[in-house]
């Protein structure tokens, strides 16, 4: 028999996933299709709101998520050119992150799924960062080694398939992004410090100061030593001299952090024989890190920092939870992935 039994468009439209991410200070929603094409990716950053406090204030973040989330979801659907009737499942970050912030996204995702009787997919934020690499137009297929460096985490992961990772190393103190942010603050740069320090370092001489590169056991990282070294260097300078040396300090500090990341990633490759290295998370946007690892596969800049397309991407490879079982889901603050 000729002709489709359904409306012509219906069978041609792959099932769409609505992703929601509110783990820290970005309110984000995205629409991704079953093949991993990003139909829309909306991120509303609260950075300016938190800048006056010099960092993210959890309670302020939760309240702002509450205000922003529905407009951001609406915009993601609008940009994708679909209504909720075009969505097949809802994916949402369940943790790790700020619990109050996560609960805003999780509650909204439950409500949307409940209203449309859709299945819900809870996603681990770290899985989301890795899954940023699975998106089109240049999807990366496992296995590969993944360096995940963000504001909250620094991990080396053996990505065995689309949803199985083994932790090979992690930071024993600060995350790399946290080290960037704290260093930036010491240098008088505005929050969020990572991008600002990256920009300032471009005008400095990375050889002018030699900051320590910690070499802790195995494939682990440590950034507390370099942070303290910067603190002493800054304290030792008169205000005018500090002003003159800020770019050099930024360049030297950045170099030490990047070196630690690169050394450990290369050691993991040597030890485990990976053929490919990928870098994800906010710090993967760092220009010096990208330059130091020219062969590494990096997600596009807009997918490095927190977003919801990566959460929807992870959901493509996870078992959805059907109505009403997801209603009992809770958010969690610390990592369970690796
Ligand atoms: O992945 P992300 O958006 O959020 C977390 O899951 O933490 O990462 C944010 C972190 C912040 O610490 C920010 O300063 C850092 O990534 N970051 C950078 C750069 N862009 C963002 N660090 C260094 N250089 C950059 N260009
Ligand atoms: Zn993140």
Tab-separated table of C-alpha atoms and ligand atoms in Angstrom:
chain	number	residue	atom	x	y	z
A	1	UNK	CA	0.000	0.000	0.000
A	2	UNK	CA	1.250	3.461	-0.922
A	3	UNK	CA	1.517	6.383	1.506
A	4	UNK	CA	2.165	6.640	5.213
A	5	UNK	CA	-0.478	5.810	7.798
A	6	UNK	CA	0.640	8.787	9.930
A	7	UNK	CA	0.948	12.470	9.178
A	8	UNK	CA	3.786	12.632	6.654
A	9	UNK	CA	6.142	14.646	8.888
A	10	UNK	CA	5.716	12.474	11.932
A	11	UNK	CA	7.561	9.416	10.790
A	12	UNK	CA	10.370	11.467	9.334
A	13	UNK	CA	11.007	13.464	12.517
A	14	UNK	CA	13.383	11.604	14.806
A	15	UNK	CA	12.332	11.530	18.480
A	16	UNK	CA	13.508	14.718	20.155
A	17	UNK	CA	15.103	14.984	23.581
A	18	UNK	CA	14.587	18.093	25.704
A	19	UNK	CA	17.658	18.572	27.927
A	20	UNK	CA	17.724	20.678	31.105
A	21	UNK	CA	20.838	21.676	33.094
A	22	UNK	CA	20.926	23.745	36.305
A	23	UNK	CA	23.796	22.255	38.336
A	24	UNK	CA	25.707	25.491	38.947
A	25	UNK	CA	25.230	29.021	37.612
A	26	UNK	CA	24.135	28.345	34.047
A	27	UNK	CA	20.438	27.906	33.344
A	28	UNK	CA	20.322	25.814	30.191
A	29	UNK	CA	17.879	23.965	27.938
A	30	UNK	CA	18.449	22.283	24.599
A	31	UNK	CA	16.755	20.115	22.008
A	32	UNK	CA	18.780	17.259	20.533
A	33	UNK	CA	17.538	14.581	18.162
A	34	UNK	CA	18.123	10.851	18.259
A	35	UNK	CA	21.018	11.127	15.806
A	36	UNK	CA	22.835	13.654	17.997
A	37	UNK	CA	22.061	16.786	15.981
A	38	UNK	CA	21.735	19.882	18.166
A	39	UNK	CA	18.422	21.512	17.208
A	40	UNK	CA	18.817	24.279	19.799
A	41	UNK	CA	21.134	25.035	22.709
A	42	UNK	CA	20.194	27.927	24.995
A	43	UNK	CA	22.434	28.923	27.908
A	44	UNK	CA	21.631	31.803	30.214
A	45	UNK	CA	24.663	32.529	32.349
A	46	UNK	CA	24.248	34.006	35.798
A	47	UNK	CA	27.940	34.988	35.881
A	48	UNK	CA	27.236	38.729	35.987
A	49	UNK	CA	24.854	38.219	38.903
A	50	UNK	CA	27.467	36.330	40.952
A	51	UNK	CA	30.435	38.520	39.932
A	52	UNK	CA	29.805	41.046	42.699
A	53	UNK	CA	30.262	38.254	45.278
A	54	UNK	CA	33.409	36.917	43.571
A	55	UNK	CA	31.888	33.449	43.120
A	56	UNK	CA	28.659	31.498	42.903
A	57	UNK	CA	26.288	32.017	45.836
A	58	UNK	CA	24.178	28.830	45.980
A	59	UNK	CA	20.988	30.414	47.290
A	60	UNK	CA	21.159	33.229	44.731
A	61	UNK	CA	21.749	30.648	41.972
A	62	UNK	CA	18.672	28.598	42.943
A	63	UNK	CA	16.423	31.645	42.927
A	64	UNK	CA	17.725	32.792	39.564
A	65	UNK	CA	17.254	29.319	38.051
A	66	UNK	CA	13.657	29.477	39.201
A	67	UNK	CA	13.124	32.738	37.317
A	68	UNK	CA	15.021	31.773	34.186
A	69	UNK	CA	14.248	28.117	33.596
A	70	UNK	CA	10.832	28.266	31.956
A	71	UNK	CA	11.737	31.139	29.599
A	72	UNK	CA	14.944	29.272	28.683
A	73	UNK	CA	13.021	26.023	27.992
A	74	UNK	CA	10.486	27.966	25.928
A	75	UNK	CA	13.270	29.561	23.918
A	76	UNK	CA	14.991	26.213	23.316
A	77	UNK	CA	11.739	24.747	21.955
A	78	UNK	CA	11.082	27.853	19.870
A	79	UNK	CA	14.556	27.864	18.321
A	80	UNK	CA	14.204	24.152	17.535
A	81	UNK	CA	10.846	24.911	15.909
A	82	UNK	CA	8.930	22.368	18.010
A	83	UNK	CA	6.322	22.322	20.724
A	84	UNK	CA	6.308	19.952	23.680
A	85	UNK	CA	4.235	17.556	21.551
A	86	UNK	CA	7.357	17.043	19.431
A	87	UNK	CA	9.447	15.964	22.437
A	88	UNK	CA	9.876	12.225	23.113
A	89	UNK	CA	11.682	12.376	26.453
A	90	UNK	CA	13.080	14.827	28.988
A	91	UNK	CA	16.703	14.623	30.151
A	92	UNK	CA	17.892	16.455	33.251
A	93	UNK	CA	21.055	16.792	35.331
A	94	UNK	CA	20.561	15.046	38.652
A	95	UNK	CA	24.049	15.723	40.093
A	96	UNK	CA	26.741	16.422	41.029
A	97	UNK	CA	26.327	20.120	41.701
A	98	UNK	CA	24.604	22.571	44.018
A	99	UNK	CA	21.633	20.661	45.390
A	100	UNK	CA	19.278	23.646	45.515
A	101	UNK	CA	20.147	24.563	41.927
A	102	UNK	CA	19.782	20.970	40.725
A	103	UNK	CA	16.368	20.649	42.389
A	104	UNK	CA	15.001	23.523	40.309
A	105	UNK	CA	15.898	21.728	37.066
A	106	UNK	CA	14.849	18.319	38.318
A	107	UNK	CA	11.452	19.561	39.536
A	108	UNK	CA	10.796	21.372	36.273
A	109	UNK	CA	11.801	18.294	34.257
A	110	UNK	CA	9.488	16.105	36.327
A	111	UNK	CA	6.617	18.555	35.866
A	112	UNK	CA	7.099	18.757	32.095
A	113	UNK	CA	7.416	14.971	31.776
A	114	UNK	CA	4.407	14.418	34.017
A	115	UNK	CA	2.224	16.867	32.109
A	116	UNK	CA	2.981	15.144	28.787
A	117	UNK	CA	3.312	11.600	30.216
A	118	UNK	CA	6.855	11.457	28.874
A	119	UNK	CA	9.707	9.303	30.170
A	120	UNK	CA	12.481	11.090	32.051
A	121	UNK	CA	16.227	10.442	31.893
A	122	UNK	CA	18.314	11.509	34.912
A	123	UNK	CA	21.874	12.352	33.802
A	124	UNK	CA	25.124	12.615	35.741
A	125	UNK	CA	26.686	15.994	34.933
A	126	UNK	CA	30.120	14.411	34.313
A	127	UNK	CA	28.613	11.928	31.877
A	128	UNK	CA	27.110	14.984	30.203
A	129	UNK	CA	30.530	16.623	29.744
A	130	UNK	CA	31.868	13.448	28.109
A	131	UNK	CA	28.734	13.172	25.954
A	132	UNK	CA	29.430	16.654	24.529
A	133	UNK	CA	31.819	14.703	22.295
A	134	UNK	CA	29.068	12.431	20.931
A	135	UNK	CA	27.187	15.279	19.249
A	136	UNK	CA	27.151	15.983	15.541
A	137	UNK	CA	28.536	17.307	13.251
A	138	UNK	CA	31.772	15.649	14.430
A	139	UNK	CA	30.772	12.883	16.822
A	140	UNK	CA	33.552	10.955	18.530
A	141	UNK	CA	32.999	7.223	19.104
A	142	UNK	CA	34.475	5.448	22.169
A	143	UNK	CA	36.932	4.134	23.208
A	144	UNK	CA	39.135	7.123	24.043
A	145	UNK	CA	40.898	8.819	26.938
A	146	UNK	CA	39.026	11.857	28.210
A	147	UNK	CA	40.467	14.694	30.261
A	148	UNK	CA	37.521	16.326	32.028
A	149	UNK	CA	38.574	19.627	33.566
A	150	UNK	CA	35.921	21.962	34.923
A	151	UNK	CA	35.214	24.226	37.875
A	152	UNK	CA	34.215	21.298	40.061
A	153	UNK	CA	36.191	18.334	38.671
A	154	UNK	CA	39.467	17.243	37.165
A	155	UNK	CA	39.436	13.658	35.960
A	156	UNK	CA	41.117	11.353	33.524
A	157	UNK	CA	38.526	8.896	32.256
A	158	UNK	CA	38.839	5.736	30.258
A	159	UNK	CA	35.695	6.079	28.126
A	160	UNK	CA	34.940	2.486	27.198
A	161	UNK	CA	31.568	2.973	25.559
A	162	UNK	CA	28.820	5.606	25.432
A	163	UNK	CA	27.888	5.206	29.091
A	164	UNK	CA	30.780	3.355	30.790
A	165	UNK	CA	33.790	5.226	32.178
A	166	UNK	CA	36.608	4.171	34.405
A	167	UNK	CA	38.407	6.775	36.491
A	168	UNK	CA	42.160	6.662	35.971
A	169	UNK	CA	43.035	9.764	37.960
A	170	UNK	CA	41.496	12.793	39.653
A	171	UNK	CA	42.461	15.834	41.656
A	172	UNK	CA	43.243	15.334	45.315
A	173	UNK	CA	42.404	18.954	46.168
A	174	UNK	CA	41.218	21.807	43.900
A	175	UNK	CA	39.771	21.289	40.429
A	176	UNK	CA	41.708	22.894	37.559
A	177	UNK	CA	38.920	25.417	36.897
A	178	UNK	CA	38.812	26.269	40.578
A	179	UNK	CA	42.582	26.904	40.485
A	180	UNK	CA	42.043	29.217	37.503
A	181	UNK	CA	39.233	31.037	39.295
A	182	UNK	CA	41.139	31.443	42.566
A	183	UNK	CA	44.320	32.536	40.777
A	184	UNK	CA	42.327	35.057	38.783
A	185	UNK	CA	40.898	36.477	41.976
A	186	UNK	CA	44.387	36.933	43.445
A	187	UNK	CA	45.312	38.839	40.303
A	188	UNK	CA	42.287	41.094	40.689
A	189	UNK	CA	40.398	39.662	37.718
A	190	UNK	CA	36.600	39.509	37.679
A	191	UNK	CA	34.576	36.310	38.129
A	192	UNK	CA	34.471	33.934	36.255
A	193	UNK	CA	38.243	34.007	36.368
A	194	UNK	CA	39.263	31.277	33.909
A	195	UNK	CA	38.507	33.120	30.662
A	196	UNK	CA	39.862	36.413	32.106
A	197	UNK	CA	43.129	34.794	33.190
A	198	UNK	CA	43.431	33.084	29.799
A	199	UNK	CA	43.100	36.490	28.093
A	200	UNK	CA	45.559	38.259	30.441
A	201	UNK	CA	48.128	35.438	30.089
A	202	UNK	CA	48.321	36.062	26.343
A	203	UNK	CA	50.089	39.380	27.076
A	204	UNK	CA	52.523	37.845	29.557
A	205	UNK	CA	55.781	35.929	29.479
A	206	UNK	CA	55.183	32.331	30.693
A	207	UNK	CA	58.912	31.976	31.501
A	208	UNK	CA	59.080	35.001	33.798
A	209	UNK	CA	57.871	33.061	36.842
A	210	UNK	CA	58.417	29.371	37.491
A	211	UNK	CA	55.455	27.991	39.362
A	212	UNK	CA	55.540	24.411	40.659
A	213	UNK	CA	53.893	21.564	38.761
A	214	UNK	CA	52.709	19.045	41.363
A	215	UNK	CA	53.539	15.443	40.666
A	216	UNK	CA	51.407	13.378	42.997
A	217	UNK	CA	51.023	9.612	42.835
A	218	UNK	CA	49.601	7.663	39.904
A	219	UNK	CA	47.588	9.740	37.476
A	220	UNK	CA	46.194	12.125	40.084
A	221	UNK	CA	46.394	15.915	40.091
A	222	UNK	CA	47.005	18.541	42.748
A	223	UNK	CA	46.619	22.291	42.334
A	224	UNK	CA	46.885	23.592	45.884
A	225	UNK	CA	50.684	24.080	45.685
A	226	UNK	CA	50.634	26.255	42.601
A	227	UNK	CA	47.836	28.312	44.112
A	228	UNK	CA	49.866	28.947	47.265
A	229	UNK	CA	52.927	29.790	45.163
A	230	UNK	CA	50.927	32.444	43.308
A	231	UNK	CA	49.625	33.833	46.582
A	232	UNK	CA	53.197	34.303	47.884
A	233	UNK	CA	54.356	35.808	44.602
A	234	UNK	CA	51.486	38.313	44.664
A	235	UNK	CA	52.069	39.174	48.334
A	236	UNK	CA	55.736	39.806	47.684
A	237	UNK	CA	55.098	42.606	45.184
A	238	UNK	CA	54.372	46.293	45.773
A	239	UNK	CA	51.028	47.365	44.232
A	240	UNK	CA	52.667	49.191	41.284
A	241	UNK	CA	55.038	46.299	40.586
A	242	UNK	CA	52.166	43.812	40.854
A	243	UNK	CA	50.246	45.820	38.298
A	244	UNK	CA	53.250	45.649	35.938
A	245	UNK	CA	53.758	41.904	36.434
A	246	UNK	CA	50.136	40.717	36.368
A	247	UNK	CA	50.278	39.357	32.830
A	248	UNK	CA	53.558	37.513	33.538
A	249	UNK	CA	52.122	36.023	36.708
A	250	UNK	CA	48.988	34.927	34.834
A	251	UNK	CA	51.049	33.367	32.039
A	252	UNK	CA	53.337	31.486	34.447
A	253	UNK	CA	50.440	30.300	36.585
A	254	UNK	CA	48.449	29.133	33.563
A	255	UNK	CA	51.511	27.345	32.227
A	256	UNK	CA	51.902	25.353	35.456
A	257	UNK	CA	48.235	24.273	35.461
A	258	UNK	CA	48.317	23.356	31.771
A	259	UNK	CA	51.568	21.434	32.244
A	260	UNK	CA	50.066	19.350	35.030
A	261	UNK	CA	47.054	18.508	32.860
A	262	UNK	CA	49.140	17.701	29.786
A	263	UNK	CA	51.741	15.612	31.659
A	264	UNK	CA	49.102	13.441	33.286
A	265	UNK	CA	47.144	12.971	30.070
A	266	UNK	CA	50.293	11.921	28.207
A	267	UNK	CA	51.263	9.570	31.049
A	268	UNK	CA	47.827	7.921	30.851
A	269	UNK	CA	48.233	7.449	27.113
A	270	UNK	CA	51.637	5.875	27.620
A	271	UNK	CA	50.471	3.646	30.437
A	272	UNK	CA	47.208	2.472	28.887
A	273	UNK	CA	47.895	2.766	25.169
A	274	UNK	CA	44.978	5.007	24.161
A	275	UNK	CA	44.853	6.008	20.545
A	276	UNK	CA	42.824	9.148	21.071
A	277	UNK	CA	42.643	11.885	23.694
A	278	UNK	CA	39.660	14.182	24.101
A	279	UNK	CA	39.318	17.214	26.377
A	280	UNK	CA	36.014	18.433	27.820
A	281	UNK	CA	34.679	20.769	30.531
A	282	UNK	CA	35.089	24.508	30.964
A	283	UNK	CA	38.903	24.381	31.151
A	284	UNK	CA	38.970	22.661	27.731
A	285	UNK	CA	38.137	26.156	26.431
A	286	UNK	CA	41.568	27.348	27.633
A	287	UNK	CA	43.668	28.520	24.694
A	288	UNK	CA	47.008	27.387	26.178
A	289	UNK	CA	45.671	23.888	26.903
A	290	UNK	CA	44.326	23.583	23.383
A	291	UNK	CA	47.634	24.779	21.968
A	292	UNK	CA	49.604	22.343	24.147
A	293	UNK	CA	47.539	19.376	22.961
A	294	UNK	CA	47.108	20.013	19.233
A	295	UNK	CA	46.210	16.378	18.520
A	296	UNK	CA	43.529	16.234	21.224
A	297	UNK	CA	39.911	16.273	20.190
A	298	UNK	CA	38.106	19.152	21.846
A	299	UNK	CA	34.406	19.863	21.898
A	300	UNK	CA	33.363	23.176	20.302
A	301	UNK	CA	33.776	26.038	22.777
A	302	UNK	CA	30.044	26.435	23.443
A	303	UNK	CA	29.853	22.751	24.405
A	304	UNK	CA	32.895	22.884	26.749
A	305	UNK	CA	31.261	25.026	29.412
A	306	UNK	CA	28.007	23.912	31.022
A	307	UNK	CA	25.102	23.445	28.626
A	308	UNK	CA	22.040	21.238	28.213
A	309	UNK	CA	22.843	19.796	24.757
A	310	UNK	CA	25.473	17.597	26.423
A	311	UNK	CA	22.862	16.402	28.946
A	312	UNK	CA	20.430	15.463	26.157
A	313	UNK	CA	23.351	13.816	24.350
A	314	UNK	CA	24.111	11.591	27.354
A	315	UNK	CA	20.443	10.649	27.594
A	316	UNK	CA	20.566	9.059	24.131
A	317	UNK	CA	22.557	6.229	25.676
A	318	UNK	CA	20.728	5.811	28.975
A	319	UNK	CA	17.613	3.920	29.969
A	320	UNK	CA	14.657	6.319	30.390
A	321	UNK	CA	12.509	6.021	33.517
A	322	UNK	CA	8.815	5.810	32.760
A	323	UNK	CA	5.978	7.704	34.405
A	324	UNK	CA	5.412	7.765	37.396
A	325	UNK	CA	8.592	6.129	38.691
A	326	UNK	CA	10.794	9.197	38.189
A	327	UNK	CA	8.738	11.310	40.562
A	328	UNK	CA	10.708	9.928	43.526
A	329	UNK	CA	14.121	10.900	42.068
A	330	UNK	CA	16.340	13.120	44.191
A	331	UNK	CA	19.291	15.353	43.316
A	332	UNK	CA	22.788	14.511	44.576
A	333	UNK	CA	25.714	16.800	45.390
A	334	UNK	CA	28.801	14.596	44.851
A	335	UNK	CA	29.955	12.513	41.946
A	336	UNK	CA	28.739	8.964	41.417
A	337	UNK	CA	30.058	8.470	37.917
A	338	UNK	CA	33.722	7.823	38.431
B	1	LIG	O1	32.301	22.980	32.879
B	1	LIG	P1	32.057	24.290	33.508
B	1	LIG	O2	31.278	25.323	32.739
B	1	LIG	O3	31.314	24.147	34.877
B	1	LIG	C1	31.557	23.145	35.805
B	1	LIG	O4	31.003	22.017	35.633
B	1	LIG	O5	32.335	23.442	36.738
B	1	LIG	O6	33.493	24.863	33.915
B	1	LIG	C2	33.618	26.128	34.468
B	1	LIG	C3	35.084	26.355	34.779
B	1	LIG	C4	35.336	27.625	35.555
B	1	LIG	O7	36.227	27.350	36.617
B	1	LIG	C5	35.968	28.551	34.529
B	1	LIG	O8	36.850	29.509	35.075
B	1	LIG	C6	36.720	27.552	33.660
B	1	LIG	O9	35.846	26.452	33.562
B	1	LIG	N1	37.025	28.092	32.337
B	1	LIG	C7	38.284	28.341	31.908
B	1	LIG	C8	38.169	28.914	30.619
B	1	LIG	N2	36.836	28.992	30.305
B	1	LIG	C9	36.161	28.489	31.369
B	1	LIG	N3	39.476	28.130	32.498
B	1	LIG	C10	40.574	28.480	31.825
B	1	LIG	N4	40.552	29.058	30.602
B	1	LIG	C11	39.385	29.291	29.959
B	1	LIG	N5	39.360	29.839	28.758
B	2	LIG	ZN1	30.271	21.280	34.178
